[in-house]
Amino acid sequence: MISTPPGVRAAAGSDKLERWRRLREAALTLFEQHGYAAVSVDDIAAAAGVSRRTFFNHFETKAAALFDPDPQEAARMTGLLDQEGTADPWQGLTRSLKAFLTAEFRVVATRRRIVEGRPELNRLHFVANANFEESMLAWLAAQGIGDLESRVLTSAALGCVRESFMAWDPAGTDVDLFAILDQMLTLVATGTASIAASRVAFPGDGLTGTDTSSARSGSTRARILLTAERLFAEYGVFAVSNRQISEAAGQGNNAAVSYHFGTKPDLLHAIVQRHNEPMESIRQRLLQARTGSTDLRDWVACMVLPFTLHLGELGTPTWYGRLAAQIMTEPSLRKLAASELHDARHFYMVIDGLHRCLPGLTPELRRRRDDMARMLLVHTCAHRERTLPDDSEAARTAWATTAAELIDAIEGLYRAPVTIAENSHLT
């Protein structure tokens, strides 16, 4: 068998690493400029000056081009740890991790921005973070630390990195990220006993080190929810960052939103849930009064009144009507809201009762008219919300008038005759 000389093998390995890094750099640049969804594998390959086939020789997927660890990442971490010598094990680990993250901040920030809009990619980031775990364990063993203790220290340090990454607002700076990381590392170094004895929270989240009141924390969460709802309604969900919400809610710490809720989709889910629960209770009451009804108007009322009654009970001003209109229009937000309706059984009971009153419409036509009815309901309420009077009693009257008009209009929509246009595919 003919063997390859070592020098040739080394050159080949160097070339492969160089192509890997060109592809990583191309992916980073394109994701920063155009966003993850708009970039294809072909785009990355072309920007790196290689073929699509070469891309797949280095990465299995588009996401891997960003989340796969650098082939020399573990060696770099080993080098950082070796510089610590015989330092205190925890201090040595954490200093090395922060030095590594400082050098890799651009990659970290890009990953975080992408994960913000695509939480299904979280797992890839967690795997990437664990790449140098063996380097950390080996260094601790060389310091004479036992296996169990080494694994506890390593898991705790990597856990702090992971959680600070998720709590950090990707619109922020590396200073913000390391402030959160230092807070978490300090908590771990202090120990769980001190956490239990004195409830510690991020500075500026409305809590003090000795404040153990869950009500105070609940008040902070409620203030963040209301502020986020207002800003989303006024400026758009995608135009508002977690940092802006924290500042508008009077939180000194820019990571307060992430601390209390996690990602922006988690925050939006909490807002939707906050409104869906009382609306579902209203539906339940309306259903109890209309059990067995065969009057279409009764079921249309069950569709309209939960929304208008709930908005009327909120007083004035309100913002959820306008936010709901955004959620209905934007596909990714609509999917999030739909997931919240999975447990809203009274909502589905209303739809079933309404459909029983429409035997003359095909299932597909009923579905399309459902979509029209919901669009009319939500966008009419969004428009009404913008023009509500300041007086709460006058606002409730305005909502009652809007509800009556919507019931009339939606009943008429469902009862409208079916006109089949020439060449139409309606059935």
Coordinates of C-alpha atoms in Angstrom, one line a residue:
M1 CA 0.0 0.0 0.0
I2 CA 1.3 3.4 -0.9
S3 CA 1.3 5.9 2.0
T4 CA 0.9 9.6 1.9
P5 CA 3.9 11.5 3.2
P6 CA 3.3 13.4 6.5
G7 CA 4.0 16.7 4.9
V8 CA 1.4 16.2 2.2
R9 CA -1.1 15.1 4.8
A10 CA -0.4 18.2 6.9
A11 CA -0.9 20.4 3.8
A12 CA -4.1 18.8 3.0
G13 CA -5.4 19.2 6.5
S14 CA -4.4 22.9 6.5
D15 CA -6.2 23.4 3.2
K16 CA -9.4 21.8 4.6
L17 CA -9.2 24.0 7.7
E18 CA -8.7 27.1 5.5
R19 CA -11.8 26.2 3.4
W20 CA -13.8 25.5 6.6
R21 CA -13.0 29.0 8.0
R22 CA -13.7 30.6 4.6
L23 CA -17.2 29.0 4.7
R24 CA -17.7 30.0 8.3
E25 CA -16.7 33.6 7.5
A26 CA -19.0 33.7 4.5
A27 CA -21.9 32.4 6.5
L28 CA -21.4 34.9 9.3
T29 CA -21.2 37.8 6.9
L30 CA -24.3 36.8 4.9
F31 CA -26.3 36.0 8.0
E32 CA -25.4 39.5 9.5
Q33 CA -26.3 41.3 6.2
H34 CA -29.4 39.4 5.1
G35 CA -30.7 37.3 8.0
Y36 CA -30.6 33.6 8.4
A37 CA -33.8 32.7 6.5
A38 CA -32.8 34.7 3.4
V39 CA -29.4 33.0 2.9
S40 CA -29.0 29.6 1.1
V41 CA -26.3 27.0 1.1
D42 CA -25.5 28.1 -2.5
D43 CA -25.1 31.7 -1.4
I44 CA -22.6 30.7 1.3
A45 CA -20.7 28.5 -1.1
A46 CA -20.5 31.2 -3.8
A47 CA -19.3 33.8 -1.3
A48 CA -16.6 31.4 -0.1
G49 CA -15.5 30.7 -3.7
V50 CA -16.3 26.9 -3.4
S51 CA -18.8 24.5 -4.9
R52 CA -22.0 23.4 -3.2
R53 CA -20.5 19.9 -3.0
T54 CA -17.4 21.3 -1.1
F55 CA -19.8 23.0 1.3
F56 CA -21.4 19.7 2.2
N57 CA -17.9 18.1 2.6
H58 CA -17.4 20.5 5.6
F59 CA -21.0 21.1 7.0
E60 CA -24.1 18.9 7.0
T61 CA -26.6 21.8 7.0
K62 CA -26.8 25.5 6.7
A63 CA -27.2 25.9 10.4
A64 CA -24.0 23.9 11.0
A65 CA -22.0 26.6 9.1
L66 CA -22.7 28.8 12.1
F67 CA -23.1 26.4 15.0
D68 CA -20.4 23.7 14.4
P69 CA -17.4 24.3 16.6
D70 CA -14.1 25.4 15.0
P71 CA -11.9 22.3 14.6
Q72 CA -9.3 24.0 16.8
E73 CA -11.7 25.4 19.4
A74 CA -10.9 22.7 22.0
A75 CA -7.1 23.3 21.5
R76 CA -7.6 27.1 22.0
M77 CA -9.5 26.5 25.3
T78 CA -6.7 24.1 26.4
G79 CA -4.2 26.9 25.7
L80 CA -6.2 29.4 27.8
L81 CA -6.5 27.0 30.7
D82 CA -2.8 26.2 30.6
Q83 CA -2.1 29.9 31.0
E84 CA -3.9 29.8 34.3
G85 CA -1.3 27.5 35.8
T86 CA -2.3 26.4 39.3
A87 CA -4.9 29.1 39.8
D88 CA -8.0 28.5 41.9
P89 CA -10.0 26.0 39.8
W90 CA -13.2 28.0 39.6
Q91 CA -11.4 31.3 38.9
G92 CA -9.3 29.6 36.3
L93 CA -12.3 28.1 34.5
T94 CA -14.3 31.2 34.4
R95 CA -11.4 33.5 33.3
S96 CA -10.7 31.1 30.5
L97 CA -14.3 31.0 29.4
K98 CA -14.6 34.7 29.4
A99 CA -11.4 35.1 27.4
F100 CA -12.7 32.6 24.9
L101 CA -16.1 34.3 24.6
T102 CA -14.4 37.7 24.2
A103 CA -12.4 36.4 21.2
E104 CA -15.5 34.7 19.7
F105 CA -18.0 37.5 20.4
R106 CA -19.0 38.1 16.8
V107 CA -19.9 34.4 16.4
V108 CA -21.7 34.4 19.8
A109 CA -23.7 37.5 18.9
T110 CA -24.7 36.2 15.5
R111 CA -25.8 32.9 17.0
R112 CA -27.9 34.7 19.6
R113 CA -29.7 36.9 17.1
I114 CA -30.6 33.9 14.9
V115 CA -31.8 31.8 17.9
E116 CA -34.0 34.8 19.0
G117 CA -36.2 34.2 15.9
R118 CA -35.6 30.4 15.5
P119 CA -35.7 28.8 19.0
E120 CA -35.6 25.4 17.5
L121 CA -31.8 26.1 16.9
N122 CA -31.1 26.4 20.6
R123 CA -30.0 22.8 20.8
L124 CA -27.3 23.4 18.3
H125 CA -25.8 26.2 20.3
F126 CA -25.8 24.1 23.5
V127 CA -23.9 21.4 21.7
A128 CA -21.4 23.9 20.4
N129 CA -20.9 25.3 24.0
A130 CA -20.1 21.8 25.2
N131 CA -17.4 21.2 22.7
F132 CA -14.5 22.1 25.0
E133 CA -15.9 20.3 28.1
E134 CA -13.2 17.6 27.8
S135 CA -10.5 20.4 27.8
M136 CA -11.9 21.7 31.0
L137 CA -12.1 18.3 32.7
A138 CA -8.6 17.5 31.7
W139 CA -7.2 20.7 33.1
L140 CA -9.1 20.2 36.4
A141 CA -7.8 16.7 36.7
A142 CA -4.2 18.0 36.2
Q143 CA -4.9 20.3 39.2
G144 CA -5.7 17.3 41.3
I145 CA -9.5 17.9 41.4
G146 CA -11.5 14.7 41.7
D147 CA -13.7 13.4 38.8
L148 CA -17.1 14.2 40.5
E149 CA -15.9 17.7 41.6
S150 CA -14.5 18.4 38.1
R151 CA -17.8 17.5 36.5
V152 CA -19.8 19.7 38.9
L153 CA -17.5 22.7 38.3
T154 CA -17.5 22.2 34.5
S155 CA -21.3 21.8 34.3
A156 CA -21.8 24.8 36.5
A157 CA -19.5 27.0 34.4
L158 CA -21.0 25.9 31.1
G159 CA -24.5 26.3 32.5
C160 CA -23.7 29.9 33.4
V161 CA -22.5 30.6 29.9
R162 CA -25.6 29.0 28.4
E163 CA -28.1 30.8 30.6
S164 CA -26.4 34.2 30.3
F165 CA -26.5 33.7 26.5
M166 CA -30.2 33.2 26.6
A167 CA -30.8 36.1 29.1
W168 CA -28.7 38.5 27.0
D169 CA -30.5 40.9 24.6
P170 CA -28.7 40.3 21.2
A171 CA -29.2 44.0 20.5
G172 CA -26.8 44.7 23.4
T173 CA -23.0 44.8 23.6
D174 CA -20.4 42.4 24.9
V175 CA -20.4 44.5 28.2
D176 CA -24.1 43.6 28.7
L177 CA -23.4 39.9 28.1
F178 CA -20.5 39.7 30.5
A179 CA -22.4 41.6 33.2
I180 CA -25.0 38.9 33.1
L181 CA -22.4 36.2 33.0
D182 CA -20.5 37.7 36.0
Q183 CA -23.8 37.9 37.9
M184 CA -24.4 34.2 37.4
L185 CA -20.8 33.1 38.1
T186 CA -20.9 35.1 41.3
L187 CA -24.1 33.3 42.4
V188 CA -22.6 29.9 41.7
A189 CA -19.4 30.9 43.6
T190 CA -21.4 32.1 46.5
G191 CA -23.3 28.9 46.7
T192 CA -26.9 27.8 46.8
A193 CA -27.2 28.3 50.6
S194 CA -26.8 32.1 50.2
I195 CA -29.3 32.2 47.3
A196 CA -31.9 30.5 49.5
A197 CA -31.1 32.7 52.4
S198 CA -31.2 36.0 50.5
R199 CA -33.2 36.0 47.2
V200 CA -30.8 37.5 44.7
A201 CA -32.1 39.1 41.4
F202 CA -30.5 41.1 38.7
P203 CA -29.8 44.7 39.7
G204 CA -32.6 47.0 38.7
D205 CA -35.3 44.4 38.3
G206 CA -37.2 46.0 41.2
L207 CA -36.0 43.6 43.9
T208 CA -33.4 43.9 46.6
G209 CA -31.2 41.2 48.0
T210 CA -33.4 40.8 51.1
D211 CA -36.8 41.2 49.3
T212 CA -38.5 37.8 49.4
S213 CA -41.9 39.0 48.3
S214 CA -43.2 37.0 45.3
A215 CA -45.8 39.7 44.8
R216 CA -43.0 42.3 44.1
S217 CA -41.6 40.0 41.5
G218 CA -45.1 39.5 40.1
S219 CA -45.5 43.3 39.9
T220 CA -42.3 43.5 37.9
R221 CA -43.4 40.9 35.5
A222 CA -46.8 42.6 35.1
R223 CA -45.2 45.9 34.4
I224 CA -43.0 44.4 31.7
L225 CA -45.9 42.6 30.1
L226 CA -48.0 45.8 29.9
T227 CA -45.1 47.8 28.6
A228 CA -44.2 45.2 26.0
E229 CA -47.8 45.0 24.8
R230 CA -48.0 48.8 24.4
L231 CA -44.7 49.1 22.5
F232 CA -45.5 46.1 20.3
A233 CA -48.9 47.7 19.5
E234 CA -47.5 51.1 18.8
Y235 CA -44.3 50.3 16.9
G236 CA -44.5 46.6 15.8
V237 CA -43.3 43.4 17.4
F238 CA -40.1 43.2 15.2
A239 CA -39.2 46.9 15.7
V240 CA -38.9 46.7 19.5
S241 CA -36.0 45.0 21.4
N242 CA -36.0 43.5 24.9
R243 CA -33.6 46.3 25.9
Q244 CA -36.2 49.0 24.9
I245 CA -38.9 47.2 26.8
S246 CA -36.7 47.0 29.9
E247 CA -35.9 50.7 29.8
A248 CA -39.6 51.7 29.1
A249 CA -40.7 49.5 32.0
G250 CA -38.3 51.4 34.4
Q251 CA -35.9 48.5 34.8
G252 CA -32.3 49.5 35.4
N253 CA -31.0 46.2 34.1
N254 CA -31.4 45.8 30.3
A255 CA -31.6 42.0 30.8
A256 CA -34.7 42.2 33.0
V257 CA -37.1 41.0 30.2
S258 CA -34.9 38.0 29.4
Y259 CA -34.5 37.3 33.1
H260 CA -38.3 37.2 33.7
F261 CA -39.5 35.7 30.4
G262 CA -36.6 34.4 28.2
T263 CA -36.8 35.1 24.5
K264 CA -39.1 37.6 22.7
P265 CA -41.4 34.7 21.5
D266 CA -41.7 33.6 25.2
L267 CA -42.7 37.2 26.1
L268 CA -45.2 37.4 23.3
H269 CA -46.6 34.0 24.4
A270 CA -47.1 35.3 27.9
I271 CA -49.0 38.4 26.6
V272 CA -51.3 36.2 24.5
Q273 CA -51.9 33.8 27.4
R274 CA -52.7 36.8 29.7
H275 CA -55.6 37.7 27.4
N276 CA -56.7 34.3 26.2
E277 CA -57.5 33.0 29.7
P278 CA -60.2 35.7 30.5
M279 CA -61.6 35.5 27.0
E280 CA -61.9 31.7 27.4
S281 CA -63.8 32.3 30.7
I282 CA -66.2 34.6 28.8
R283 CA -66.8 32.0 26.1
Q284 CA -67.6 29.4 28.8
R285 CA -70.3 31.7 30.2
L286 CA -71.8 32.4 26.8
L287 CA -71.8 28.8 25.9
Q288 CA -73.7 27.8 29.0
A289 CA -76.5 30.3 28.1
R290 CA -76.7 29.0 24.5
T291 CA -76.4 25.2 24.8
G292 CA -78.4 23.5 22.1
S293 CA -79.1 26.7 20.1
T294 CA -79.6 26.4 16.4
D295 CA -79.6 30.2 15.9
L296 CA -76.6 31.3 13.9
R297 CA -76.7 34.7 15.6
D298 CA -76.2 33.1 19.0
W299 CA -73.0 31.4 17.8
V300 CA -71.7 34.6 16.1
A301 CA -72.2 36.4 19.4
C302 CA -70.1 33.7 21.1
M303 CA -67.4 34.5 18.5
V304 CA -67.5 38.3 18.9
L305 CA -68.3 39.0 22.5
P306 CA -65.3 37.4 24.3
F307 CA -63.0 39.8 22.4
T308 CA -65.1 43.0 22.7
L309 CA -66.2 42.3 26.4
H310 CA -62.6 41.6 27.4
L311 CA -61.2 44.7 25.7
G312 CA -64.0 46.8 27.3
E313 CA -63.1 45.4 30.8
L314 CA -59.5 46.6 30.3
G315 CA -60.5 50.2 30.5
T316 CA -58.8 52.8 28.4
P317 CA -56.4 53.0 26.7
T318 CA -55.8 49.5 25.5
W319 CA -53.3 48.0 23.1
Y320 CA -54.2 44.3 22.7
G321 CA -56.6 44.9 19.8
R322 CA -53.8 46.4 17.7
L323 CA -51.3 43.7 18.8
A324 CA -53.8 41.0 17.9
A325 CA -54.1 42.5 14.4
Q326 CA -50.3 42.2 14.0
I327 CA -50.4 38.6 15.2
M328 CA -53.1 37.7 12.7
T329 CA -51.2 39.3 9.8
E330 CA -47.7 38.0 10.4
P331 CA -47.3 34.2 9.7
S332 CA -44.7 33.5 12.4
L333 CA -46.7 35.4 15.1
R334 CA -50.0 33.7 13.9
K335 CA -48.4 30.3 14.4
L336 CA -47.3 31.3 18.0
A337 CA -50.9 32.5 18.8
A338 CA -52.4 29.3 17.3
S339 CA -50.3 27.2 19.7
E340 CA -51.9 29.0 22.6
L341 CA -55.4 28.1 21.3
H342 CA -54.7 24.4 21.5
D343 CA -56.0 24.3 25.1
A344 CA -58.9 26.7 24.5
R345 CA -61.6 24.0 24.2
H346 CA -64.5 26.5 24.5
F347 CA -63.1 28.4 21.4
Y348 CA -63.4 25.2 19.4
M349 CA -66.9 24.5 20.8
V350 CA -68.0 27.9 19.5
I351 CA -66.7 27.0 16.0
D352 CA -68.4 23.6 16.1
G353 CA -71.7 25.2 17.1
L354 CA -71.4 27.8 14.4
H355 CA -70.7 25.3 11.7
R356 CA -73.7 23.2 12.7
C357 CA -75.8 26.2 11.7
L358 CA -74.3 26.2 8.2
P359 CA -75.1 22.9 6.6
G360 CA -75.4 24.5 3.1
L361 CA -71.7 25.4 3.0
T362 CA -68.9 23.0 2.2
P363 CA -66.2 22.5 4.9
E364 CA -63.7 24.4 2.7
L365 CA -66.1 27.4 2.2
R366 CA -66.9 27.4 5.9
R367 CA -63.2 27.6 6.7
R368 CA -62.7 30.5 4.3
R369 CA -65.6 32.4 5.8
D370 CA -64.2 31.7 9.3
D371 CA -61.0 33.4 8.2
M372 CA -62.9 36.4 6.8
A373 CA -65.0 36.7 10.0
R374 CA -61.9 36.6 12.2
M375 CA -60.1 39.2 10.0
L376 CA -63.2 41.5 10.2
L377 CA -63.5 41.0 14.0
V378 CA -59.8 41.6 14.9
H379 CA -59.1 44.5 12.5
T380 CA -62.4 46.3 13.3
C381 CA -61.5 46.0 17.0
A382 CA -57.9 47.3 16.3
H383 CA -59.4 50.3 14.5
R384 CA -61.9 50.9 17.3
E385 CA -59.1 50.7 19.9
R386 CA -57.2 53.6 18.2
T387 CA -60.3 55.9 18.5
L388 CA -61.5 55.0 22.0
P389 CA -62.7 57.9 24.2
D390 CA -60.7 58.6 27.3
D391 CA -63.6 58.0 29.7
S392 CA -63.9 54.3 30.7
E393 CA -67.7 54.3 30.7
A394 CA -67.8 55.8 27.2
A395 CA -65.2 53.3 26.1
R396 CA -67.4 50.4 27.3
T397 CA -70.3 51.9 25.4
A398 CA -68.2 52.1 22.3
W399 CA -67.2 48.5 22.6
A400 CA -70.8 47.4 23.0
T401 CA -71.8 49.3 19.9
T402 CA -68.9 47.8 18.0
A403 CA -69.9 44.3 19.1
A404 CA -73.5 44.7 17.9
E405 CA -72.3 46.0 14.5
L406 CA -69.8 43.1 14.2
I407 CA -72.4 40.5 15.1
D408 CA -74.7 42.0 12.3
A409 CA -71.9 42.1 9.8
I410 CA -70.5 38.6 10.5
E411 CA -73.9 37.0 10.6
G412 CA -74.5 38.5 7.1
L413 CA -71.1 37.2 6.0
Y414 CA -72.0 33.7 6.9
R415 CA -75.5 33.9 5.4
A416 CA -74.3 35.5 2.1
P417 CA -75.2 33.5 -1.0
V418 CA -72.5 31.5 -2.7
T419 CA -71.6 32.9 -6.1
I420 CA -69.4 30.6 -8.3
A421 CA -67.4 32.8 -10.7
E422 CA -66.4 31.4 -14.1
N423 CA -63.3 29.3 -13.8
S424 CA -63.5 29.5 -10.0
H425 CA -62.3 26.5 -8.0
L426 CA -64.7 27.2 -5.2
T427 CA -66.8 24.1 -4.3

